[in-house]
XYZ file of C-alpha atoms in Angstrom:
325
model
C 26.682 0.726 26.058
C 24.774 -1.354 23.483
C 21.581 -0.732 25.373
C 22.169 3.019 25.275
C 22.795 2.916 21.547
C 19.699 0.853 21.000
C 17.581 3.393 23.036
C 19.078 6.359 21.237
C 18.433 4.804 17.850
C 14.888 3.975 18.881
C 14.153 7.575 19.889
C 15.819 8.956 16.743
C 13.921 6.588 14.542
C 10.659 7.574 16.123
C 11.337 11.308 15.612
C 12.373 10.741 11.923
C 9.424 8.524 11.267
C 7.054 11.082 12.820
C 8.229 13.782 10.391
C 7.556 11.559 7.332
C 4.241 10.095 8.542
C 2.618 13.197 10.152
C 3.511 15.432 7.253
C 3.803 13.199 4.176
C 4.431 14.580 0.703
C 1.310 14.516 -1.421
C 2.594 12.208 -4.127
C 5.282 10.115 -2.548
C 5.300 7.767 0.382
C 8.337 5.990 1.575
C 10.753 5.189 -1.262
C 11.347 3.600 -4.574
C 14.491 1.491 -5.314
C 15.404 3.072 -8.657
C 15.874 6.855 -8.804
C 16.379 8.988 -11.854
C 19.428 11.240 -11.971
C 19.461 14.826 -13.103
C 20.760 16.015 -16.469
C 20.248 12.629 -18.180
C 22.372 10.662 -15.776
C 21.640 6.919 -15.648
C 19.117 5.767 -12.963
C 20.715 4.404 -9.843
C 19.856 2.242 -6.849
C 18.600 4.635 -4.236
C 17.667 2.054 -1.616
C 20.745 -0.142 -1.024
C 20.838 -2.175 2.217
C 22.912 -0.223 4.680
C 26.331 -1.854 5.637
C 25.166 -1.972 9.280
C 22.365 -4.369 8.398
C 23.101 -7.967 9.269
C 21.094 -10.740 7.769
C 21.236 -12.341 11.184
C 19.513 -9.355 12.870
C 17.214 -7.576 10.448
C 15.488 -5.768 13.368
C 18.636 -4.097 14.589
C 17.877 -0.423 15.567
C 21.056 1.113 13.837
C 20.191 -0.778 10.701
C 16.578 0.429 10.839
C 17.593 4.015 11.447
C 19.991 4.051 8.504
C 17.565 2.340 6.187
C 14.781 4.840 7.087
C 17.201 7.643 6.432
C 17.580 6.349 2.929
C 13.860 6.975 2.455
C 14.517 10.671 3.134
C 17.208 10.699 0.495
C 14.840 9.161 -2.053
C 12.077 11.654 -1.308
C 14.494 14.442 -2.055
C 15.189 13.244 -5.586
C 13.617 15.812 -7.935
C 12.706 13.365 -10.589
C 11.498 10.568 -8.198
C 11.823 7.007 -9.223
C 10.076 3.692 -9.535
C 9.898 0.256 -7.994
C 11.456 -2.787 -9.700
C 8.793 -4.843 -8.059
C 5.661 -2.742 -8.801
C 6.690 -1.474 -12.230
C 9.420 -3.501 -14.011
C 8.541 -6.941 -12.599
C 4.807 -6.445 -13.101
C 5.394 -5.549 -16.801
C 7.654 -8.552 -17.362
C 5.115 -10.953 -15.655
C 2.146 -9.486 -17.567
C 3.945 -9.991 -20.905
C 5.058 -13.496 -19.980
C 1.492 -14.581 -19.259
C 0.241 -13.237 -22.583
C -0.791 -9.596 -22.159
C 0.003 -7.306 -25.074
C 2.769 -4.721 -24.768
C 0.191 -1.958 -24.268
C -1.874 -3.800 -21.653
C 1.224 -4.888 -19.769
C 2.471 -1.300 -19.672
C -0.822 0.089 -18.280
C -1.102 -2.710 -15.710
C 2.445 -1.878 -14.467
C 1.841 1.855 -14.659
C -1.258 1.619 -12.406
C 0.523 -0.766 -10.127
C 3.221 1.864 -9.627
C 0.667 4.729 -9.411
C -0.975 3.020 -6.460
C 2.155 4.131 -4.586
C 2.764 7.410 -6.168
C -0.663 8.761 -7.142
C 0.301 9.047 -10.812
C 2.975 7.497 -12.972
C 4.793 9.054 -15.871
C 7.288 6.943 -17.866
C 10.886 7.989 -18.291
C 13.662 6.467 -20.476
C 16.920 4.813 -19.366
C 18.410 8.193 -18.748
C 15.524 9.579 -16.686
C 14.154 11.740 -19.522
C 10.397 11.820 -20.273
C 9.551 9.455 -23.105
C 8.091 10.916 -26.298
C 4.383 11.765 -25.898
C 4.727 11.129 -22.150
C 1.364 12.752 -21.404
C -0.441 10.100 -23.413
C 1.283 7.420 -21.331
C 0.674 9.022 -17.883
C -1.871 7.483 -15.629
C -4.896 9.344 -14.287
C -4.567 10.440 -10.692
C -5.404 7.725 -8.133
C -4.046 9.709 -5.081
C -6.848 8.337 -2.865
C -4.949 5.006 -2.885
C -1.531 6.356 -1.998
C 0.348 4.633 0.867
C 0.654 7.683 3.190
C -2.997 8.856 2.665
C -4.602 7.688 5.930
C -7.744 9.948 5.632
C -8.776 8.361 2.281
C -8.068 4.742 3.243
C -5.287 4.578 0.731
C -2.899 3.311 3.416
C -4.892 0.060 3.631
C -4.108 -0.870 0.048
C -0.512 -1.308 1.242
C -0.938 -2.628 4.801
C -3.643 -5.359 4.699
C -4.283 -6.891 8.125
C -6.496 -9.973 8.540
C -9.701 -10.504 10.527
C -9.299 -13.399 12.883
C -10.561 -14.623 16.177
C -8.500 -15.151 19.367
C -8.147 -18.905 18.549
C -7.312 -18.544 14.920
C -3.653 -19.101 13.954
C -1.593 -16.216 12.674
C -1.791 -16.227 8.793
C 1.125 -16.756 6.457
C 1.054 -13.612 4.324
C 4.048 -14.746 2.358
C 1.471 -17.058 0.649
C -1.850 -15.297 1.291
C -5.030 -17.243 0.688
C -6.761 -15.205 -2.106
C -9.865 -17.429 -1.687
C -10.438 -16.621 1.992
C -12.666 -13.531 2.356
C -13.483 -14.258 5.950
C -9.874 -13.618 6.974
C -8.076 -11.838 4.069
C -10.713 -9.123 3.874
C -8.999 -6.331 1.966
C -6.987 -8.593 -0.351
C -9.920 -10.702 -1.499
C -12.162 -7.579 -1.709
C -9.791 -5.818 -4.065
C -9.286 -8.979 -6.152
C -12.998 -9.500 -6.509
C -13.486 -5.846 -7.671
C -10.537 -6.071 -10.182
C -11.687 -9.369 -11.618
C -15.292 -8.124 -12.032
C -14.034 -5.567 -14.555
C -15.453 -2.296 -15.899
C -19.133 -1.764 -15.662
C -19.584 -4.178 -12.825
C -21.656 -3.277 -9.770
C -19.046 -5.009 -7.509
C -18.071 -2.289 -4.988
C -14.700 -1.099 -3.955
C -15.056 -0.050 -0.378
C -12.851 1.692 2.191
C -10.742 -0.938 4.010
C -12.558 -3.564 1.952
C -15.539 -3.593 4.371
C -18.894 -4.555 2.852
C -22.176 -5.493 4.448
C -21.908 -9.127 5.556
C -22.214 -11.531 2.639
C -24.440 -14.590 2.646
C -21.441 -16.473 3.908
C -20.860 -14.012 6.747
C -17.686 -12.365 5.581
C -17.156 -8.568 5.369
C -15.376 -8.622 2.029
C -17.808 -9.869 -0.625
C -21.161 -8.312 0.258
C -23.217 -6.473 -2.304
C -22.631 -2.977 -0.941
C -20.213 -1.042 1.230
C -20.727 -1.560 4.997
C -23.592 0.442 6.543
C -24.812 1.783 3.139
C -26.079 5.294 4.020
C -25.290 4.766 7.717
C -21.506 4.313 7.667
C -19.466 3.008 10.568
C -16.257 4.369 11.987
C -12.929 2.652 11.192
C -10.481 3.352 14.005
C -6.939 2.130 13.767
C -3.370 2.476 15.016
C -0.084 1.986 13.120
C 3.228 1.642 14.805
C 6.050 4.226 14.530
C 8.152 2.567 17.099
C 6.255 0.357 19.530
C 4.473 1.429 21.694
C 4.388 4.804 19.875
C 1.688 4.672 17.157
C -0.151 6.793 14.720
C -3.921 6.771 15.180
C -6.061 7.050 12.031
C -9.751 7.179 11.400
C -11.969 6.485 8.346
C -15.606 5.724 7.749
C -16.958 2.815 5.723
C -18.276 3.526 2.222
C -16.970 3.954 -1.279
C -13.217 4.161 -1.638
C -11.832 7.603 -2.534
C -10.024 7.460 -5.877
C -9.000 11.078 -6.406
C -10.336 14.165 -4.747
C -14.086 13.937 -4.906
C -13.984 10.901 -7.234
C -15.390 7.756 -5.560
C -15.031 4.175 -6.676
C -18.392 4.001 -8.377
C -16.923 6.611 -10.797
C -13.686 4.675 -11.316
C -14.333 3.514 -14.864
C -15.407 6.942 -16.209
C -12.521 8.602 -14.378
C -9.817 6.243 -15.738
C -11.308 5.791 -19.225
C -10.259 3.154 -21.738
C -7.603 1.618 -19.489
C -9.923 0.957 -16.630
C -9.623 -2.850 -16.866
C -5.786 -2.717 -16.809
C -5.905 -0.155 -13.982
C -8.012 -2.448 -11.818
C -5.574 -5.359 -12.357
C -2.559 -3.095 -11.567
C -4.173 -1.875 -8.365
C -4.927 -5.442 -7.204
C -1.437 -6.643 -8.027
C -0.023 -3.811 -5.922
C -2.225 -4.793 -3.009
C -1.154 -8.409 -3.434
C 2.556 -7.481 -3.650
C 2.384 -5.447 -0.525
C 0.433 -8.049 1.398
C 3.323 -10.361 0.725
C 6.203 -7.979 1.159
C 4.767 -6.415 4.330
C 3.406 -9.705 5.782
C 5.682 -9.763 8.787
C 3.741 -6.612 9.898
C 0.347 -7.392 8.609
C 0.285 -11.101 9.742
C 0.530 -9.736 13.297
C -2.068 -7.002 12.682
C -5.747 -7.628 13.427
C -9.182 -6.393 12.419
C -12.076 -6.425 14.862
C -15.615 -6.211 13.410
C -18.352 -4.132 14.936
C -20.445 -5.518 17.788
C -23.678 -4.357 19.417
C -21.807 -2.513 22.198
C -19.071 -1.124 19.887
C -20.392 -0.301 16.369
C -17.001 0.360 14.740
C -14.205 -1.499 12.960
C -10.848 -1.562 14.727
C -7.525 -2.116 12.949
C -4.466 -2.756 15.131
C -1.093 -2.431 13.441
C 0.718 -1.251 16.519
C 2.971 -4.301 16.501
C 6.767 -4.468 16.880
C 7.014 -6.066 13.407
C 5.383 -2.931 12.055
C 7.987 -0.546 13.492
C 9.430 1.834 10.931
C 12.956 0.517 11.299
C 12.266 -3.091 10.341
C 9.820 -1.943 7.731
C 12.455 0.233 6.059
C 14.752 -2.812 5.736
C 12.024 -4.848 4.157
């Protein structure tokens, strides 16, 4: 009986996940944990842990199915929401380490916008704050978590490059100084820390031409230059069912036709804060999704196979467990 329930839950979860992933909304991905209520109602927790979820079995199929269903509820909220991690906590941390109120706000706003495409602030009752347009981020939809075609997905799921004899990394404490293995994370960090006006590139999937040290994260230009390489990947719905995705190396898409070399002019005066916010989002997701991305792998091009391969078709990337985390 338990086996039948598990199989039914697995099938149902795969079908539900397929609906969200294959036809994602343009501005939202999975879910936020604080949703705004209509008519000035107080915000509420829209992602509680389902009662069926046991701390002893976080990968239980019924738990995963119910948690994923909560995502559907969140996506239907007309005013959307925000993440306490990517928005509120980022703001508090930025203020704590010495950023001004304004800088901390914009860092947090672009951290949240990395999930949503744009971020507009609302007050405690879900109403737009005064002069909300002036406090709304520019669109960075190319980085959104469900946007596979632009490479945005890879700002949220950051696998490592490692050989068959390398140990599995510990993404709960990622090594931000290891560009050979933590390719995307160290690449985005380097770009963010370089600041506005720098020639440091921001590349799709973080892939640059090999650096002097041989890594693919810190080279002087995006991989292949004017002869880009394919990036072929798979991401688990419910193992072994996976979503294939394809990109090409080159400059990261920021919004529409805007590429990363135009980032500073596109964002404007808050470009420095936006870079920091985007990096903090990637760092936060590398940690929070590490059970999936630690198991994931990147394979570099070779003479007989001139493409990058990203394998996230792992049981720990299944949508049920991911929904719980």
